[in-house]
Amino acid sequence: MTAERTPVLVDCDTGVDDAMALLYLLHHPAVEVVGITSVFGNNTAARCAHNSLRVLELMGRTDIPVAVGAENPLVGEVTYLATHVHGNDGLGDSGLPLEVSTPLSTLTAVELIDELSRQYAGRLRVLAVGPLTNIAHALDAIPDLTERVVDIVIMGGAADVAGNQSPAAEANIIHDPEAARAVLGAEWPSTLVPLDVTMTEIITEDHRARLSASKAPAAHFVAAVSDFYFGGYGFDSFGVRCSPCHDAVAAGVLTGDVVPTVFPRIGVEVDCTEGPGRGATICDTRGRYRGFPDQDDARCRVALVTDGSFPDRLVAMLTGAASL
Ligand code: BDR
Ligand code: CA
């Protein structure tokens, strides 16, 4: 008898590493992606939804609904979109066809979250790898959402390392700190996968060559769309062409393929002030000298160390060299 797949809703701002996360989950035998909601961040929510459809069409999974979500944060208006990191089209301006023929869901992101959390009540897991605006709106609109959902895994924040959008803050969180505060403060088990680990799980040019040489369409796609990311953000961060795969690492933590070796349950506060700390995730890592005893009142587990081996696994899966 085959085990039931875990239903997962992905809330994302589909840029390059979001696409990697989607492709990873779509390949995963233990997961059923049941819906995708889009949010502004790497591009507009409308463009990010379109990019999710590009990924789904590539995989022949146009049965999965894609709903458009927030174009602006809870407070104020969007101040920038990360086209300098992910390209003008959000997927690396690769030259691959942009057109899609699959329609978007007629539901809004919050409506789709409502529908799926009812349909899969008690089983649904959420992977949130963009600004947390849709999830904050959903918490507001659906009072029992935290009871319907098993847990939420979030790519975001910087616990004990520098940010990437400001010295203190990571991009997903600084896009909407008020939303992040609401989501991390809600009464559900949450997991934060911050830059502390995602910046240590690196796709190299050797990986990209393997992806490029593969006959598998998903592998080719990732090689093509990540070229821009390798030469821009990757190079600027590490001084060599390469790519962190932030959102895919969070997806790996959700499935259990990435097992953080330091993974404490600790308090996390989001800085919502207007100063230089805005968007920082202040993680209470003071327990480190005592082996990180769980903090009783904390609901969030924070991935602090992983072993760097996930990109090998991701590439093997996408090229069909290994199945999970
Ligand atoms: C996060 O910001 C976005 O640009 C990426 O897709 C990822 O979710 C990394 O800071
Ligand atoms: Ca993202």
XYZ file of C-alpha atoms and ligand atoms in Angstrom:
335
model
C 0.000 0.000 0.000
C 1.385 3.421 -0.887
C 1.398 6.041 1.863
C -0.883 9.020 1.394
C 0.901 12.056 0.066
C 1.044 15.140 2.285
C -1.010 18.020 0.868
C 1.087 21.183 0.646
C 0.014 24.687 -0.270
C 2.857 26.870 -1.539
C 2.695 30.637 -1.076
C 5.431 32.183 -3.183
C 6.751 35.087 -5.275
C 7.934 32.893 -8.083
C 11.399 33.902 -8.994
C 14.316 31.586 -9.615
C 14.625 29.823 -6.262
C 10.845 29.655 -5.803
C 10.737 27.782 -9.136
C 13.381 25.399 -7.785
C 11.235 24.812 -4.688
C 8.131 24.150 -6.786
C 9.962 21.753 -9.094
C 11.459 19.917 -6.128
C 8.039 19.466 -4.495
C 6.414 18.477 -7.796
C 9.013 15.695 -8.105
C 8.644 14.559 -4.511
C 6.874 11.222 -3.987
C 5.642 12.071 -0.478
C 4.112 15.444 -1.361
C 1.025 16.585 -3.234
C 1.141 20.279 -4.142
C -2.545 21.168 -3.897
C -2.409 24.887 -4.622
C -0.120 27.840 -5.212
C -0.787 31.406 -4.085
C 1.297 34.305 -5.315
C 2.518 37.408 -3.552
C 4.529 40.474 -4.606
C 8.268 40.334 -3.874
C 10.546 39.090 -6.581
C 8.044 40.599 -9.014
C 4.388 41.610 -8.955
C 1.991 39.015 -7.590
C 0.435 38.810 -11.069
C 3.802 38.079 -12.708
C 4.769 35.624 -9.966
C 1.496 33.720 -10.516
C 2.239 33.643 -14.238
C 5.688 32.254 -13.470
C 4.144 29.518 -11.322
C 1.989 28.569 -14.308
C 5.129 28.370 -16.468
C 6.548 25.864 -13.993
C 3.318 23.864 -13.819
C 2.979 23.705 -17.615
C 6.558 22.456 -17.852
C 5.622 19.626 -15.519
C 2.216 18.962 -17.078
C 0.547 19.807 -13.746
C -1.989 22.383 -14.869
C -4.514 20.721 -12.568
C -2.959 22.622 -9.630
C -4.771 25.933 -8.987
C -2.739 29.147 -8.934
C -4.332 32.185 -7.275
C -3.064 35.756 -7.271
C -2.523 37.399 -3.908
C -1.299 40.645 -2.422
C 0.434 43.282 -4.545
C 1.296 45.405 -1.500
C 2.353 44.850 2.118
C -0.049 45.247 5.038
C 1.270 48.748 5.698
C 2.040 51.196 2.888
C 2.932 50.207 -0.648
C 5.565 48.007 -2.192
C 8.828 49.938 -2.479
C 10.820 47.661 -4.798
C 10.611 44.358 -6.651
C 13.691 42.118 -6.863
C 14.082 42.254 -10.663
C 17.814 42.953 -10.182
C 18.077 39.482 -8.616
C 15.547 37.457 -10.619
C 15.394 39.378 -13.932
C 12.634 41.522 -15.410
C 10.415 38.521 -16.025
C 11.166 37.114 -12.554
C 12.707 34.002 -14.071
C 16.101 35.170 -15.187
C 15.140 36.648 -18.602
C 16.285 33.319 -19.999
C 14.753 33.544 -23.460
C 12.547 30.538 -22.749
C 8.937 31.027 -23.929
C 6.939 33.302 -21.663
C 3.440 32.406 -22.816
C 1.155 30.189 -20.803
C -2.218 28.830 -21.827
C -3.499 27.785 -18.406
C -5.935 30.168 -16.727
C -5.405 31.437 -13.208
C -7.804 30.366 -10.499
C -10.827 32.626 -10.269
C -10.292 32.687 -6.493
C -8.122 35.181 -4.666
C -5.161 33.830 -2.711
C -7.070 34.094 0.571
C -10.104 32.347 -0.936
C -7.908 29.511 -2.199
C -6.241 29.181 1.213
C -9.723 29.042 2.758
C -10.913 26.392 0.319
C -7.830 24.169 0.578
C -7.567 24.450 4.352
C -11.183 23.269 4.583
C -10.707 20.480 2.061
C -7.511 19.207 3.711
C -8.306 20.254 7.290
C -5.917 18.660 9.769
C -3.532 17.513 6.998
C -2.539 20.642 5.075
C 0.993 21.972 5.437
C 1.984 25.424 4.189
C 5.284 26.398 2.627
C 5.662 30.200 2.546
C 8.658 31.414 0.574
C 7.789 35.022 -0.197
C 6.667 38.015 1.857
C 4.089 36.795 4.378
C 1.277 39.167 3.372
C -1.172 36.576 1.983
C -0.780 34.412 5.054
C -1.355 37.380 7.363
C -4.508 38.304 5.402
C -5.653 34.681 5.592
C -5.139 34.599 9.373
C -7.336 37.665 9.605
C -10.044 36.364 7.305
C -10.154 32.755 8.538
C -10.260 32.733 12.354
C -9.715 28.956 12.666
C -6.949 28.727 10.041
C -4.357 27.759 12.643
C -6.526 24.761 13.606
C -7.016 23.610 10.028
C -3.332 23.736 9.109
C -0.721 21.323 10.490
C 2.147 23.790 10.337
C 3.870 26.456 8.306
C 7.457 26.384 7.032
C 8.841 29.789 6.124
C 11.901 30.794 4.162
C 12.904 34.059 5.722
C 14.939 35.965 8.211
C 18.493 36.004 9.444
C 19.088 34.672 12.965
C 22.797 35.020 13.644
C 23.994 36.300 10.263
C 23.684 39.494 8.229
C 20.586 40.176 6.175
C 20.561 40.293 2.393
C 18.245 43.218 1.732
C 19.648 45.382 4.520
C 22.459 44.707 6.988
C 19.831 43.441 9.435
C 17.008 42.060 7.323
C 16.291 39.327 4.815
C 14.199 40.166 1.734
C 10.994 38.211 2.439
C 10.688 39.676 5.923
C 11.629 43.269 5.134
C 9.048 43.336 2.330
C 6.350 43.070 5.002
C 7.572 42.991 8.613
C 4.061 43.524 10.029
C 2.834 40.430 8.187
C 5.828 38.405 9.381
C 5.127 39.451 12.947
C 1.476 38.333 12.634
C 2.368 34.984 11.055
C 5.153 34.162 13.509
C 2.944 35.244 16.394
C -0.005 33.060 15.364
C -0.849 29.943 17.320
C 0.471 27.292 14.989
C 3.730 25.395 14.824
C 6.087 27.302 12.570
C 9.525 26.654 11.174
C 11.844 29.405 10.057
C 14.503 28.581 7.473
C 16.697 31.689 7.500
C 19.774 32.843 5.620
C 21.916 31.136 8.289
C 21.299 27.875 6.429
C 20.122 28.888 2.973
C 23.409 30.704 2.313
C 25.274 27.457 3.022
C 23.357 25.313 0.518
C 24.915 26.396 -2.759
C 24.321 25.327 -6.342
C 27.651 25.503 -8.162
C 28.558 25.853 -11.839
C 29.302 22.138 -11.785
C 25.711 21.469 -10.679
C 24.430 23.828 -13.371
C 26.466 22.020 -16.030
C 24.849 18.741 -14.952
C 21.409 20.334 -15.113
C 22.144 21.783 -18.518
C 23.405 18.493 -19.920
C 20.342 16.617 -18.727
C 17.501 15.657 -21.033
C 14.970 16.237 -18.259
C 12.949 19.406 -19.019
C 12.886 20.523 -15.365
C 16.682 20.304 -15.157
C 17.117 22.297 -18.353
C 14.665 24.891 -17.140
C 16.511 25.405 -13.845
C 19.864 25.677 -15.651
C 18.437 28.293 -18.029
C 16.554 30.442 -15.537
C 19.370 30.471 -12.974
C 22.084 31.808 -15.289
C 21.233 35.449 -14.479
C 21.010 34.672 -10.738
C 24.433 32.964 -10.830
C 26.102 35.967 -12.454
C 24.341 38.661 -10.414
C 23.186 37.871 -6.892
C 25.281 34.695 -6.571
C 28.468 36.364 -7.796
C 27.909 39.482 -5.698
C 27.374 37.375 -2.571
C 30.206 34.852 -2.949
C 32.619 36.269 -5.526
C 32.070 33.285 -7.834
C 29.170 32.356 -10.090
C 26.833 30.242 -7.994
C 23.393 30.295 -6.494
C 21.885 29.839 -3.071
C 18.636 27.895 -3.391
C 16.847 29.529 -0.452
C 13.267 28.464 -1.109
C 14.151 24.942 -2.186
C 16.035 24.463 1.092
C 12.900 25.451 3.000
C 10.951 22.934 0.922
C 13.593 20.342 1.827
C 13.126 21.125 5.517
C 9.374 20.685 5.074
C 9.753 17.235 3.492
C 12.467 16.167 5.932
C 15.097 15.758 3.225
C 17.032 18.564 4.883
C 17.547 17.797 8.555
C 18.978 20.796 10.390
C 21.583 19.710 12.908
C 20.905 22.766 15.062
C 17.152 23.357 15.136
C 16.030 24.938 18.401
C 12.528 26.015 19.341
C 13.128 29.620 20.296
C 11.461 32.996 20.475
C 11.466 35.094 17.301
C 10.480 38.751 17.224
C 10.237 40.836 14.072
C 11.521 44.394 14.160
C 8.695 46.579 12.835
C 10.325 49.907 13.674
C 11.243 52.377 10.948
C 14.956 52.399 11.793
C 17.883 50.399 10.384
C 16.670 47.246 12.124
C 13.335 47.162 10.268
C 12.570 43.617 9.126
C 15.199 41.960 11.321
C 14.205 38.633 12.874
C 15.467 38.811 16.428
C 15.940 35.170 17.347
C 16.598 34.278 20.961
C 19.730 32.190 20.485
C 21.048 32.796 23.994
C 20.611 29.101 24.794
C 23.407 28.125 22.414
C 25.935 27.632 25.235
C 23.597 25.121 26.918
C 22.753 23.066 23.824
C 19.667 25.121 23.005
C 17.065 23.879 25.458
C 13.581 24.376 23.962
C 11.962 27.584 25.140
C 8.598 26.574 26.557
C 6.592 29.515 25.315
C 8.128 29.481 21.814
C 6.302 27.944 18.831
C 8.897 28.491 16.146
C 11.761 26.163 15.310
C 14.636 27.913 13.611
C 17.025 26.040 11.332
C 20.501 27.253 12.255
C 22.825 24.659 10.719
C 22.482 22.242 7.798
C 25.175 20.188 6.102
C 25.271 21.796 2.644
C 24.375 18.597 0.805
C 20.900 19.517 -0.432
C 21.922 20.966 -3.840
C 23.499 17.595 -4.797
C 20.253 15.895 -3.975
C 18.155 18.506 -5.753
C 20.240 18.249 -8.905
C 20.151 14.446 -8.824
C 16.382 14.559 -8.516
C 15.812 17.106 -11.272
C 18.146 15.323 -13.682
C 16.525 11.994 -12.905
C 19.858 10.606 -11.657
C 18.215 9.729 -8.358
C 14.674 9.557 -7.187
C 13.742 10.334 -3.627
C 14.251 35.164 -0.499
O 14.009 36.363 -1.219
C 13.592 36.079 -2.528
O 14.252 36.894 -3.440
C 13.889 34.617 -2.751
O 12.965 34.043 -3.641
C 13.806 34.022 -1.383
O 12.488 33.655 -1.063
C 15.714 35.098 -0.107
O 16.054 36.158 0.706
Ca 10.789 33.535 -2.797
